[in-house]
PDB file of C-alpha atoms and ligand atoms in Angstrom:
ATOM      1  CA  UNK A   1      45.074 -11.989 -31.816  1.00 44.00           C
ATOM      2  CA  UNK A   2      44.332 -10.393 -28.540  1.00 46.00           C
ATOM      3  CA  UNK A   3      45.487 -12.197 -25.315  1.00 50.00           C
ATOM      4  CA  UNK A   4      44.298 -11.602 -21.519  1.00 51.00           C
ATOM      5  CA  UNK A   5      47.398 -13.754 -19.762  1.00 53.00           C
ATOM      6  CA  UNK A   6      48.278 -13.488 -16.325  1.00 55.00           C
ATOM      7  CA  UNK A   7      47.628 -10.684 -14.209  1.00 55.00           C
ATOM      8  CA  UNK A   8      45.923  -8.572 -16.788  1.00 56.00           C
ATOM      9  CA  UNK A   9      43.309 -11.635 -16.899  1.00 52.00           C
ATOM     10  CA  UNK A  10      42.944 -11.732 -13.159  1.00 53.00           C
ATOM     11  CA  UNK A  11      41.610  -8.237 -13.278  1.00 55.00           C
ATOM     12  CA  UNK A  12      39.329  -8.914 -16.599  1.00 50.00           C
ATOM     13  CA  UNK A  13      37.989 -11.174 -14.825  1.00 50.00           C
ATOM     14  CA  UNK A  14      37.540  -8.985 -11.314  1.00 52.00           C
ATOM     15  CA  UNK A  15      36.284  -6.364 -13.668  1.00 48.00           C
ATOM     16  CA  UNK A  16      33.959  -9.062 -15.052  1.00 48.00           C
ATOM     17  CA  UNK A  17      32.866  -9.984 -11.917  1.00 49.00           C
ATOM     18  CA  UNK A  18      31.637  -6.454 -10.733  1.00 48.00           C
ATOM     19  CA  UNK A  19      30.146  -5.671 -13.723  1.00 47.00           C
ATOM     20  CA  UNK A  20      27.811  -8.569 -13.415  1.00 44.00           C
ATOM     21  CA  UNK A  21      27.146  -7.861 -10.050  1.00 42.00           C
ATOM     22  CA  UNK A  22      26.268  -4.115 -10.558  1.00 43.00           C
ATOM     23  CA  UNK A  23      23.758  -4.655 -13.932  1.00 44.00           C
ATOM     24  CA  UNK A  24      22.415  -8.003 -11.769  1.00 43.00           C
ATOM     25  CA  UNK A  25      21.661  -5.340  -8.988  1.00 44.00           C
ATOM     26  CA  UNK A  26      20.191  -2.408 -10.996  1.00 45.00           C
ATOM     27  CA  UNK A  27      17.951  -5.004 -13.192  1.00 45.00           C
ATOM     28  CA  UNK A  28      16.704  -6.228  -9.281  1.00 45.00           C
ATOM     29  CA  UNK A  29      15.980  -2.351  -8.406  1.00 44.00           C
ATOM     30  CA  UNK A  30      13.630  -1.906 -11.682  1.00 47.00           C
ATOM     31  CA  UNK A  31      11.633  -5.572 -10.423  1.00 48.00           C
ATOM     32  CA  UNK A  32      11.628  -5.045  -7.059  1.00 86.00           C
ATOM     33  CA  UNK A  33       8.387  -2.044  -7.493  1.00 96.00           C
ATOM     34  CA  UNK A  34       5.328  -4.387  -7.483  1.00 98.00           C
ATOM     35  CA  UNK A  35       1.695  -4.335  -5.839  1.00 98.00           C
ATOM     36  CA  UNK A  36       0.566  -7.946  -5.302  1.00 98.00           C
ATOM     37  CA  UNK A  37      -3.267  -8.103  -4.543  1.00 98.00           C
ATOM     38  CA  UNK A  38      -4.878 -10.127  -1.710  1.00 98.00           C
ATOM     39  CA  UNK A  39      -8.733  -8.866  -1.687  1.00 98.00           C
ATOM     40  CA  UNK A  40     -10.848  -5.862  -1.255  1.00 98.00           C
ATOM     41  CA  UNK A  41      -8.082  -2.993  -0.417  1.00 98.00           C
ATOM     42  CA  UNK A  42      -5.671  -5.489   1.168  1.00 98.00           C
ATOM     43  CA  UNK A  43      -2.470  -5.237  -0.949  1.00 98.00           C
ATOM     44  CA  UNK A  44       1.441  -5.808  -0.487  1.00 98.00           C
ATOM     45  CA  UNK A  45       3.537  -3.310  -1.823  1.00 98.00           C
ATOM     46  CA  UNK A  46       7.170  -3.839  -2.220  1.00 98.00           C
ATOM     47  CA  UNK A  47       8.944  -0.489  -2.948  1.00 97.00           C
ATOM     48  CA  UNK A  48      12.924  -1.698  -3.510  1.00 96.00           C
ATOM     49  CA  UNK A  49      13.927  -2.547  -0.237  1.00 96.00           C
ATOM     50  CA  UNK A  50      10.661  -2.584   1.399  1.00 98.00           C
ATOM     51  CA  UNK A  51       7.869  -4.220   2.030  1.00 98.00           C
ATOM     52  CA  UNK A  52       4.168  -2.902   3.451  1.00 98.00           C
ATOM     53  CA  UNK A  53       1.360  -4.120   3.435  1.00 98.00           C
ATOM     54  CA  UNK A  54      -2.507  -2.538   3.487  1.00 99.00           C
ATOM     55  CA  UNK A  55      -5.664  -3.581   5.003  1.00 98.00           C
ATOM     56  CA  UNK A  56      -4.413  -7.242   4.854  1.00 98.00           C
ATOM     57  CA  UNK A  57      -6.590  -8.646   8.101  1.00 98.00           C
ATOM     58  CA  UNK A  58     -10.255  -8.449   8.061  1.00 98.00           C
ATOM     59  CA  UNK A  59     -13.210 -11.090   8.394  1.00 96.00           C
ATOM     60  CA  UNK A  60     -16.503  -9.230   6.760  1.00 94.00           C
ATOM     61  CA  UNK A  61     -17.327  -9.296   3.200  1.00 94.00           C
ATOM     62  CA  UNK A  62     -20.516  -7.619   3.151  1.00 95.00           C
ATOM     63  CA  UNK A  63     -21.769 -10.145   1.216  1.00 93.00           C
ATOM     64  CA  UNK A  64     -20.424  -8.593  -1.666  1.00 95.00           C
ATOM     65  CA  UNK A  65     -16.695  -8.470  -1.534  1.00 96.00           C
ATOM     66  CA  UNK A  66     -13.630 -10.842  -1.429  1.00 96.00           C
ATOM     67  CA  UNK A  67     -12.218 -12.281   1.516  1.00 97.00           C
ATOM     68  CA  UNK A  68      -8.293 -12.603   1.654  1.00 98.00           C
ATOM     69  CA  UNK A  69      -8.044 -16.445   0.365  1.00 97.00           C
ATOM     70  CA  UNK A  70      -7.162 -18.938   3.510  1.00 97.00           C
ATOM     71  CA  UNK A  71      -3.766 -19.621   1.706  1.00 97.00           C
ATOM     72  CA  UNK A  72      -2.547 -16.227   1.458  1.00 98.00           C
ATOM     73  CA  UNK A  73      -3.676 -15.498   5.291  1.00 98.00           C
ATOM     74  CA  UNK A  74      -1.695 -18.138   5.947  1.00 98.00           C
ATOM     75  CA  UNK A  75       1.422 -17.373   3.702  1.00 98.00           C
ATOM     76  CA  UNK A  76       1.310 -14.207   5.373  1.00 98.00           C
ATOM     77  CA  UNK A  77       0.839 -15.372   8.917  1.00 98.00           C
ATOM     78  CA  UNK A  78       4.014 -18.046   7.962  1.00 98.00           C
ATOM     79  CA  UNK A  79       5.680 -15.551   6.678  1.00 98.00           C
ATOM     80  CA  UNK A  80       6.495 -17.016   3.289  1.00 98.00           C
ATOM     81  CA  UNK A  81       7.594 -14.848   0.333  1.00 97.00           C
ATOM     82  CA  UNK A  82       6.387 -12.538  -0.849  1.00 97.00           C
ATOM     83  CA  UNK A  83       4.893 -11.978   2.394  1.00 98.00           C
ATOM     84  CA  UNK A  84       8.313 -12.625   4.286  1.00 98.00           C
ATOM     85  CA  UNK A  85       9.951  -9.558   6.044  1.00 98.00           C
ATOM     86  CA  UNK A  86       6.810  -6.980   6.528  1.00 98.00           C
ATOM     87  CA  UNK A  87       8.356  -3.800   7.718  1.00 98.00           C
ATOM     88  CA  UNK A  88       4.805  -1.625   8.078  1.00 98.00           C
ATOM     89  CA  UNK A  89       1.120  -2.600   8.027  1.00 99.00           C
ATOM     90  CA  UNK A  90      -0.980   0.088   7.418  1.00 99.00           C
ATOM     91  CA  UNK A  91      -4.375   0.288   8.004  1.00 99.00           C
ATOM     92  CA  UNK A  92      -6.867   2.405   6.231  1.00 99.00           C
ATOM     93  CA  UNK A  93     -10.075   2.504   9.127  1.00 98.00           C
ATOM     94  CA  UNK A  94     -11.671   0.399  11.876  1.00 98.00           C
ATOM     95  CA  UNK A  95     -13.997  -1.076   9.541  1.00 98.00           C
ATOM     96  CA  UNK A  96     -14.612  -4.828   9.533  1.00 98.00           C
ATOM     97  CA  UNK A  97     -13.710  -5.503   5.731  1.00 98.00           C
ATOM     98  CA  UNK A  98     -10.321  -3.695   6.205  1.00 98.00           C
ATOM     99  CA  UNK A  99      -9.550  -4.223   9.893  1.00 98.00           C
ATOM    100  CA  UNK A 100      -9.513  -7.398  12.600  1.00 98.00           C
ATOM    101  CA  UNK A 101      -7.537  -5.984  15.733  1.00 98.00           C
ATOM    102  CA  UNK A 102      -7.443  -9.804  16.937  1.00 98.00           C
ATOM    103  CA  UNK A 103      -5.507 -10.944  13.640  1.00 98.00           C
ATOM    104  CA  UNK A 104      -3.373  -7.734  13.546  1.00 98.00           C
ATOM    105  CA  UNK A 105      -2.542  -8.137  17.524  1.00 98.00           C
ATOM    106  CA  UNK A 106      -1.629 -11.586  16.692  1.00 98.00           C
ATOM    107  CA  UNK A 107       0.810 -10.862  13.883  1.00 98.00           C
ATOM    108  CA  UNK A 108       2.419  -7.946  15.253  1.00 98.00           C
ATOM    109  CA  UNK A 109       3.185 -10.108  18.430  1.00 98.00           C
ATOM    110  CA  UNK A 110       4.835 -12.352  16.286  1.00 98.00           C
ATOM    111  CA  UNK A 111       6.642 -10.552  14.299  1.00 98.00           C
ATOM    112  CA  UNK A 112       7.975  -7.642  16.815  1.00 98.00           C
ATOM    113  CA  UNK A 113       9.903  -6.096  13.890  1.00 98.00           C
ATOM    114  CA  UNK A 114       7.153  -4.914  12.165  1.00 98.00           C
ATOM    115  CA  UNK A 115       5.298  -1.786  12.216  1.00 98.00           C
ATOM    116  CA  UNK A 116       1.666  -0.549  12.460  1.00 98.00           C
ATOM    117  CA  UNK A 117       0.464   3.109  10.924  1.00 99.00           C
ATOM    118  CA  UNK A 118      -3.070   3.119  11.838  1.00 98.00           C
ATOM    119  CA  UNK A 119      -5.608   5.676  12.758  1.00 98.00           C
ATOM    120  CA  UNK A 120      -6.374   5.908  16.558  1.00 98.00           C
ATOM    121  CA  UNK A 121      -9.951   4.495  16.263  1.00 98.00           C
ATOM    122  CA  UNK A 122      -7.937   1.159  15.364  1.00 98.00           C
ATOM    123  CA  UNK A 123      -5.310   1.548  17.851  1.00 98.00           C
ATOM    124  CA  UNK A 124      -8.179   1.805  20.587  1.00 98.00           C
ATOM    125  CA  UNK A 125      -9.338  -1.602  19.137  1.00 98.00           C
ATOM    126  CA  UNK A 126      -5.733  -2.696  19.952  1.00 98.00           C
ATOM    127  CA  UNK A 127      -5.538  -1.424  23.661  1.00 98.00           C
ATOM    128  CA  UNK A 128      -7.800  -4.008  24.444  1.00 97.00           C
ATOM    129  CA  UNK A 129      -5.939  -6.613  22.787  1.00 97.00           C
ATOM    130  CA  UNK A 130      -4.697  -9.242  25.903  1.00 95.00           C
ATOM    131  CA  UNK A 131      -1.059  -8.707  23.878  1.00 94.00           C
ATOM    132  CA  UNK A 132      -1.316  -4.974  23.812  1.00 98.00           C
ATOM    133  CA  UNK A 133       1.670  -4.292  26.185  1.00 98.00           C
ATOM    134  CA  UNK A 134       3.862  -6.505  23.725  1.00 98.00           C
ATOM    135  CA  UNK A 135       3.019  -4.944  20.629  1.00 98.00           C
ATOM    136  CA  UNK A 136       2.470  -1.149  21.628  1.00 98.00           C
ATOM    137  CA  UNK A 137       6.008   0.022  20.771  1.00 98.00           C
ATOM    138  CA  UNK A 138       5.202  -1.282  17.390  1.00 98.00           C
ATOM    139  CA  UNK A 139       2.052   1.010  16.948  1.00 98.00           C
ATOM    140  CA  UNK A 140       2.416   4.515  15.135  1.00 98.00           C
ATOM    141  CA  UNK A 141      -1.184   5.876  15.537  1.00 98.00           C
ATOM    142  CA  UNK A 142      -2.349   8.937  13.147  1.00 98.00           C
ATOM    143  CA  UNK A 143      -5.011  10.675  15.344  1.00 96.00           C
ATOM    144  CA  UNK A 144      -6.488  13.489  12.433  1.00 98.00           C
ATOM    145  CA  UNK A 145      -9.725  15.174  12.112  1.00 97.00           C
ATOM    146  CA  UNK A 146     -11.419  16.136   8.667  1.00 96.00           C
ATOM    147  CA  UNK A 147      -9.357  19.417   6.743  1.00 96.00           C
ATOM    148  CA  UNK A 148      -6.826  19.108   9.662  1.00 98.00           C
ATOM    149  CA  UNK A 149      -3.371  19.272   7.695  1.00 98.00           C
ATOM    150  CA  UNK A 150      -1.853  16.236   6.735  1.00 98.00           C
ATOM    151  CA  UNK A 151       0.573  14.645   9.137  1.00 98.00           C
ATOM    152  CA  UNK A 152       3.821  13.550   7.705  1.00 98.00           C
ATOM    153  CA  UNK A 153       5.653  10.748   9.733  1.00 97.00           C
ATOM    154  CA  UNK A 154       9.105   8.597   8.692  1.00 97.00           C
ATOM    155  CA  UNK A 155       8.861   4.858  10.061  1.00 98.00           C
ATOM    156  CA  UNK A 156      11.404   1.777   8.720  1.00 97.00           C
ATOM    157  CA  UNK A 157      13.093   4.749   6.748  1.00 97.00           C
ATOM    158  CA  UNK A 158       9.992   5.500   4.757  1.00 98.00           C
ATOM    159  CA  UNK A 159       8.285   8.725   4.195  1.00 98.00           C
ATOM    160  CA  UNK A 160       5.015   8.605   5.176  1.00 98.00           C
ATOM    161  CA  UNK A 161       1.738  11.498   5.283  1.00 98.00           C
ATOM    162  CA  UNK A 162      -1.444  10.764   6.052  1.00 98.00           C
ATOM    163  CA  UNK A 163      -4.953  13.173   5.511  1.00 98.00           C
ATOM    164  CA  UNK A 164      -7.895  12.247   6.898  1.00 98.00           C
ATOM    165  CA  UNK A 165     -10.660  12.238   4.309  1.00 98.00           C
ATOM    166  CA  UNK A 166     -14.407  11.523   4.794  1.00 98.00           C
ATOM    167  CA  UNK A 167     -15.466   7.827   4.621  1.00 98.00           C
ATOM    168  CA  UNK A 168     -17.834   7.300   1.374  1.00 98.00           C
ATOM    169  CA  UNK A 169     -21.173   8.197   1.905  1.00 97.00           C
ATOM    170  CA  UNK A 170     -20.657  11.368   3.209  1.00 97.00           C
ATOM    171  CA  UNK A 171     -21.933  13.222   5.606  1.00 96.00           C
ATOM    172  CA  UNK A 172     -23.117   9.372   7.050  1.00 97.00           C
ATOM    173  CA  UNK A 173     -20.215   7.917   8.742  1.00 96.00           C
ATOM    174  CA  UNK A 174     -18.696  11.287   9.255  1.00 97.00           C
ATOM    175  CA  UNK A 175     -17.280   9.814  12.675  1.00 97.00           C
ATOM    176  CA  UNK A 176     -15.013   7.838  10.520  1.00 98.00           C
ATOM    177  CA  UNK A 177     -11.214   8.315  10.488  1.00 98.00           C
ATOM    178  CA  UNK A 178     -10.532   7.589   7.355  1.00 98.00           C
ATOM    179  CA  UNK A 179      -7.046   7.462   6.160  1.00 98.00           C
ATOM    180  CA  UNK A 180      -5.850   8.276   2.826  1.00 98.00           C
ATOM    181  CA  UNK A 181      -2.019   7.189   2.874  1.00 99.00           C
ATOM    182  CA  UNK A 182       0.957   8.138   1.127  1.00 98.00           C
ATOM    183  CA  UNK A 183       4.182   6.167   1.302  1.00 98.00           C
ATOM    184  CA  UNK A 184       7.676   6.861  -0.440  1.00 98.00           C
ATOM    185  CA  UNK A 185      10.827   4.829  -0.606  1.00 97.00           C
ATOM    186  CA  UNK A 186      13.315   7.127  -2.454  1.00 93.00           C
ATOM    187  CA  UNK A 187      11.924   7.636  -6.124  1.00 94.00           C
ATOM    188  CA  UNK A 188       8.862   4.774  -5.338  1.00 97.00           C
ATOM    189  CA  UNK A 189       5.532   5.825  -4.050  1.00 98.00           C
ATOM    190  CA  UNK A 190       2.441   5.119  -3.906  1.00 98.00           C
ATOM    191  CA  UNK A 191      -1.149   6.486  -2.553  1.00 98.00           C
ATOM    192  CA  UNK A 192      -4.023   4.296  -0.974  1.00 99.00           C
ATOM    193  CA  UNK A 193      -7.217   6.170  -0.458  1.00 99.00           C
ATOM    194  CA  UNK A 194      -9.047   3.449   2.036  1.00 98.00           C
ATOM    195  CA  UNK A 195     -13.080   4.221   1.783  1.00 98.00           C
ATOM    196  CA  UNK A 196     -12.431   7.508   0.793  1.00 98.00           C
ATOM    197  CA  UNK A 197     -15.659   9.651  -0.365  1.00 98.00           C
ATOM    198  CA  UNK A 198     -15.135  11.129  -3.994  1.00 98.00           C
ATOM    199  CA  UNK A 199     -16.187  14.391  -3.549  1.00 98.00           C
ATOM    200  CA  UNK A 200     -13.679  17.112  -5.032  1.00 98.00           C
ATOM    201  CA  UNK A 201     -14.286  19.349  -2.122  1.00 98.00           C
ATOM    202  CA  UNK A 202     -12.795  16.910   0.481  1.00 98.00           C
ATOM    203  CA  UNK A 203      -9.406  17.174  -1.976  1.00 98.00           C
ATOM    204  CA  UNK A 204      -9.793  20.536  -2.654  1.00 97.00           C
ATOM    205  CA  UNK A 205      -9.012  21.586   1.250  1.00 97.00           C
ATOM    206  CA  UNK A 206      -5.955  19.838   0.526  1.00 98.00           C
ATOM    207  CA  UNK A 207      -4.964  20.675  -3.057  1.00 96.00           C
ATOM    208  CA  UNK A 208      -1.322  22.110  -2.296  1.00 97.00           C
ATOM    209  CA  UNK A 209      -0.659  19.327  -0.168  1.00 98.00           C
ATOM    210  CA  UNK A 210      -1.783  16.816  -3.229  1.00 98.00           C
ATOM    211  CA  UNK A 211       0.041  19.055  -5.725  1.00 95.00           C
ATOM    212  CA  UNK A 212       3.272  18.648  -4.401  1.00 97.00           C
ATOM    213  CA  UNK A 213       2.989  14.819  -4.328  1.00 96.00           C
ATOM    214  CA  UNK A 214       4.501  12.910  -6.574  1.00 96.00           C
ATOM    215  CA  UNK A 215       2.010   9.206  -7.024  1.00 98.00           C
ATOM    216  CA  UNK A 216       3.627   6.603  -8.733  1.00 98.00           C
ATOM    217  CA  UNK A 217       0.383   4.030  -8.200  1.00 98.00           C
ATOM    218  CA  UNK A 218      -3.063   5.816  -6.557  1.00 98.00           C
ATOM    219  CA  UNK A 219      -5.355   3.131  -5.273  1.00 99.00           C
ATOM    220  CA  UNK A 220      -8.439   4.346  -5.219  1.00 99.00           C
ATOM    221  CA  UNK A 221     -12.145   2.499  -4.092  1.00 98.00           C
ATOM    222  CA  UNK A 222     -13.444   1.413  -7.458  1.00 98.00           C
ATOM    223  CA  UNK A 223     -16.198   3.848  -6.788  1.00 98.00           C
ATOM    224  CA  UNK A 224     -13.825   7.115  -7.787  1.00 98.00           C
ATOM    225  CA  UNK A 225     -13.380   5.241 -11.456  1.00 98.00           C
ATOM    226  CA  UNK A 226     -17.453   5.074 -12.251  1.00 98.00           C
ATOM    227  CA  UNK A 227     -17.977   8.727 -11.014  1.00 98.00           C
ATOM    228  CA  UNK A 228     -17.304  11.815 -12.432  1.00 98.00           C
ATOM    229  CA  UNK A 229     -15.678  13.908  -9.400  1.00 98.00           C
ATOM    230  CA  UNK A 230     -13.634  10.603  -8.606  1.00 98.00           C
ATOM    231  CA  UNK A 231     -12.258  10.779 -11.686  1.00 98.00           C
ATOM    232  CA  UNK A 232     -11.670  14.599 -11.824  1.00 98.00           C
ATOM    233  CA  UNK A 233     -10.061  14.009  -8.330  1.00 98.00           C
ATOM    234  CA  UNK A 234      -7.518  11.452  -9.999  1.00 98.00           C
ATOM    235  CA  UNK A 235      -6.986  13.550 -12.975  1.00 98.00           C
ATOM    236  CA  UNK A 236      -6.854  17.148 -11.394  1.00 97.00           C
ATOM    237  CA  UNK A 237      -5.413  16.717  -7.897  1.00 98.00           C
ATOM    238  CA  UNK A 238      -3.578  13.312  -7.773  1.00 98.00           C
ATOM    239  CA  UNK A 239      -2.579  13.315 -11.278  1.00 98.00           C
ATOM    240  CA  UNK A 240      -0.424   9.949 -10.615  1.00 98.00           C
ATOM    241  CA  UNK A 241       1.455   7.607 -13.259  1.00 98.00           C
ATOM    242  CA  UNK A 242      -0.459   4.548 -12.699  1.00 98.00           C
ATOM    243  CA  UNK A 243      -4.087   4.165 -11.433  1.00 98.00           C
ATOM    244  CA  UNK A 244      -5.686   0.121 -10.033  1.00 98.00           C
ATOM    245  CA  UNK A 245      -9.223   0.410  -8.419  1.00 98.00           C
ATOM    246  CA  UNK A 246      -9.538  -1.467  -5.508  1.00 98.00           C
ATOM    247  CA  UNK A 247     -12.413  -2.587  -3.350  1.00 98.00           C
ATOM    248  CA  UNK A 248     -14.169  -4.302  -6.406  1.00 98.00           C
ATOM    249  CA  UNK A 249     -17.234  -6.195  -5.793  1.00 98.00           C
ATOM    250  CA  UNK A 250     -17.091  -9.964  -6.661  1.00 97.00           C
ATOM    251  CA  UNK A 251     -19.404  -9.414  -9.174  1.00 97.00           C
ATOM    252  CA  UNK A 252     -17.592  -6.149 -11.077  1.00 98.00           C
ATOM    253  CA  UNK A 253     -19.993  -3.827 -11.846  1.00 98.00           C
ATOM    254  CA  UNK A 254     -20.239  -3.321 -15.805  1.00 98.00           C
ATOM    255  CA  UNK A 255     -19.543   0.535 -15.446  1.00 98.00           C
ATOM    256  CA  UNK A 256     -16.094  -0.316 -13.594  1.00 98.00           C
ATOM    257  CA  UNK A 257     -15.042  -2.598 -17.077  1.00 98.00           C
ATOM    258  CA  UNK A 258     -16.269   0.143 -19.259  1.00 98.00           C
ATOM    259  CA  UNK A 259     -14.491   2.558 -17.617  1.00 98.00           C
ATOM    260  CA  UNK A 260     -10.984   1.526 -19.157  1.00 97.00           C
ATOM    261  CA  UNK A 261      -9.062   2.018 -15.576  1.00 98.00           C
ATOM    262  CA  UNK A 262      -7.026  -1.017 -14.142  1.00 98.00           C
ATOM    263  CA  UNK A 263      -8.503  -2.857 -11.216  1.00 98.00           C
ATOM    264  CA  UNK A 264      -7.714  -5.663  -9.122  1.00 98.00           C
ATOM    265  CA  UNK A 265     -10.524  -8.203  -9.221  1.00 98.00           C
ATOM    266  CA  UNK A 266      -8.589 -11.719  -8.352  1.00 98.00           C
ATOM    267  CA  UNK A 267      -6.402 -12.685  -5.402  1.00 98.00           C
ATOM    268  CA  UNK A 268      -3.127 -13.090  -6.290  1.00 97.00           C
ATOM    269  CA  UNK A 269      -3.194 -10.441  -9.179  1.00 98.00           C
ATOM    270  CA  UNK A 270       0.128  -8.796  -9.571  1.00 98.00           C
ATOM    271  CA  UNK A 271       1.391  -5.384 -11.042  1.00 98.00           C
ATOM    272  CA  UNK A 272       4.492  -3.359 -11.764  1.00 97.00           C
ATOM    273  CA  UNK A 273       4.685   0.040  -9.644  1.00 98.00           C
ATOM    274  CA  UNK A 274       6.088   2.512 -12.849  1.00 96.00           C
ATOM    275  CA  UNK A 275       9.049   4.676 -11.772  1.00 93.00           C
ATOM    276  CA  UNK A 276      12.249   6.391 -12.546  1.00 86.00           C
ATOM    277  CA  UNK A 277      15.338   4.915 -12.517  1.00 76.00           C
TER     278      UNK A 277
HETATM  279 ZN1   ZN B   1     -15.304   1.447   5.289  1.00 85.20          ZN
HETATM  280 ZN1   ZN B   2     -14.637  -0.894   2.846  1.00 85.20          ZN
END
């Protein structure tokens, strides 16, 4: 029979110890890439060791899309986990079912360590915030016109680039600054496209730019998965691993089930971000 006595078993059990620690650690790196849905394009995305969020204050529905649920405003707001320890909010335009300047002022001021990417048309909306001089060294604004290049930035240690394309609808609403964002946390990454138009010439301008992008999770306006170009955008240009429509009308159009993408429909709604080890 085999016997650990003594010293040898002191260091069995150090060895033990670590062991447990290090596969307890590496199993938390693989469940620690999530999206968690809150409504229309409002989602919390925690990469590893961060946590951002998109689009997560707004007040307008349209009439035809989902409002962030009072208790997850409030869990955010509170600060409760998930929603605990925000290090960016990013917003996607100035458009009242993505964007309240009152409700991001009022967060930001509270929590001074997080950060705002936003394009300048929303940080505008900020400057007139009363709390503006408080939060401003918190604001990263992305000032872009259309086929500018894409502007690369690094905040909370997270790679960041941001292209301007046009708002759906185009050429209406070409005034617009419409952010499609990209955000990477070592091997993690994902791509939200705001209201972005789907027209493959808008992604074309940019094709080397998307080429050399590797998209774990595109989040695309449900409108690119019920239209041909959208999809050829996503399948020629993006190409990512994972794909979950966003901006899905409370009543989800039939095309959007047929079309046998993912989507986010409920609050709450949660899904793994695939990635390499
Ligand atoms: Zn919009
Ligand atoms: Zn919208």
């Amino acid at each position: 029979m085999w016997l650990i006595k003594g010293k040898g078993l002191r260091r069995y059990r150090e060895w033990l110890a670590a062991w447990v620690l290090l596969v307890a650690h590496s199993s938390g790196l693989a469940h620690d890439a999530t999206v968690n849905y809150l409504a229309n394009e409002a989602v919390l995305l925690q990469l590893d060791n961060r946590k951002v969020l998109f689009d997560p204050f707004f007040h307008n529905d349209f009439g035809h899309y989902q409002k962030v649920p009072e208790k997850f405003r409030q869990a955010i707001f509170l600060g409760e986990p998930p929603y605990n320890d925000i290090d960016i909010i990013f917003i996607s335009h100035a458009h009242e079912d993505h964007f309240s300047a009152v409700d991001v002022a009022r967060y930001l001021a509270q929590y001074p360590q997080t950060q705002l990417v936003a394009p300048q048309q929303a940080v505008t909306q900020l400057q007139a915030m009363a709390d503006y001089a408080k939060i401003e060294s918190q604001l990263h604004p992305v000032a872009l016109l259309k086929d500018q290049a894409p502007q690369s930035l690094s905040v909370a240690d997270l790679a960041i680039s941001a292209v301007r394309i046009p708002h759906a609808g185009w050429p209406a609403r070409a005034e617009v600054e419409n952010i499609v964002f990209y955000v990477r946390n070592d091997n993690i990454s994902a791509l939200h496209f705001g209201d972005a138009d789907p027209q493959m010439a808008h992604f074309n301008v940019h094709k080397n730019y998307f080429k050399q992008l590797a998209v774990n999770l595109a989040l695309p306006p449900y409108w690119f998965l019920i239209q041909a170009q959208g999809v050829a955008i996503l399948q020629q240009v993006i190409k990512p691993q994972k794909t979950i429509g966003i901006h899905v009308p409370i009543a989800v159009p039939d095309a959007l089930i047929l079309s046998g993408y993912d989507y986010f429909s409920i609050s709450g709604q949660q899904q793994p971000i695939p990635h390499k080890h």
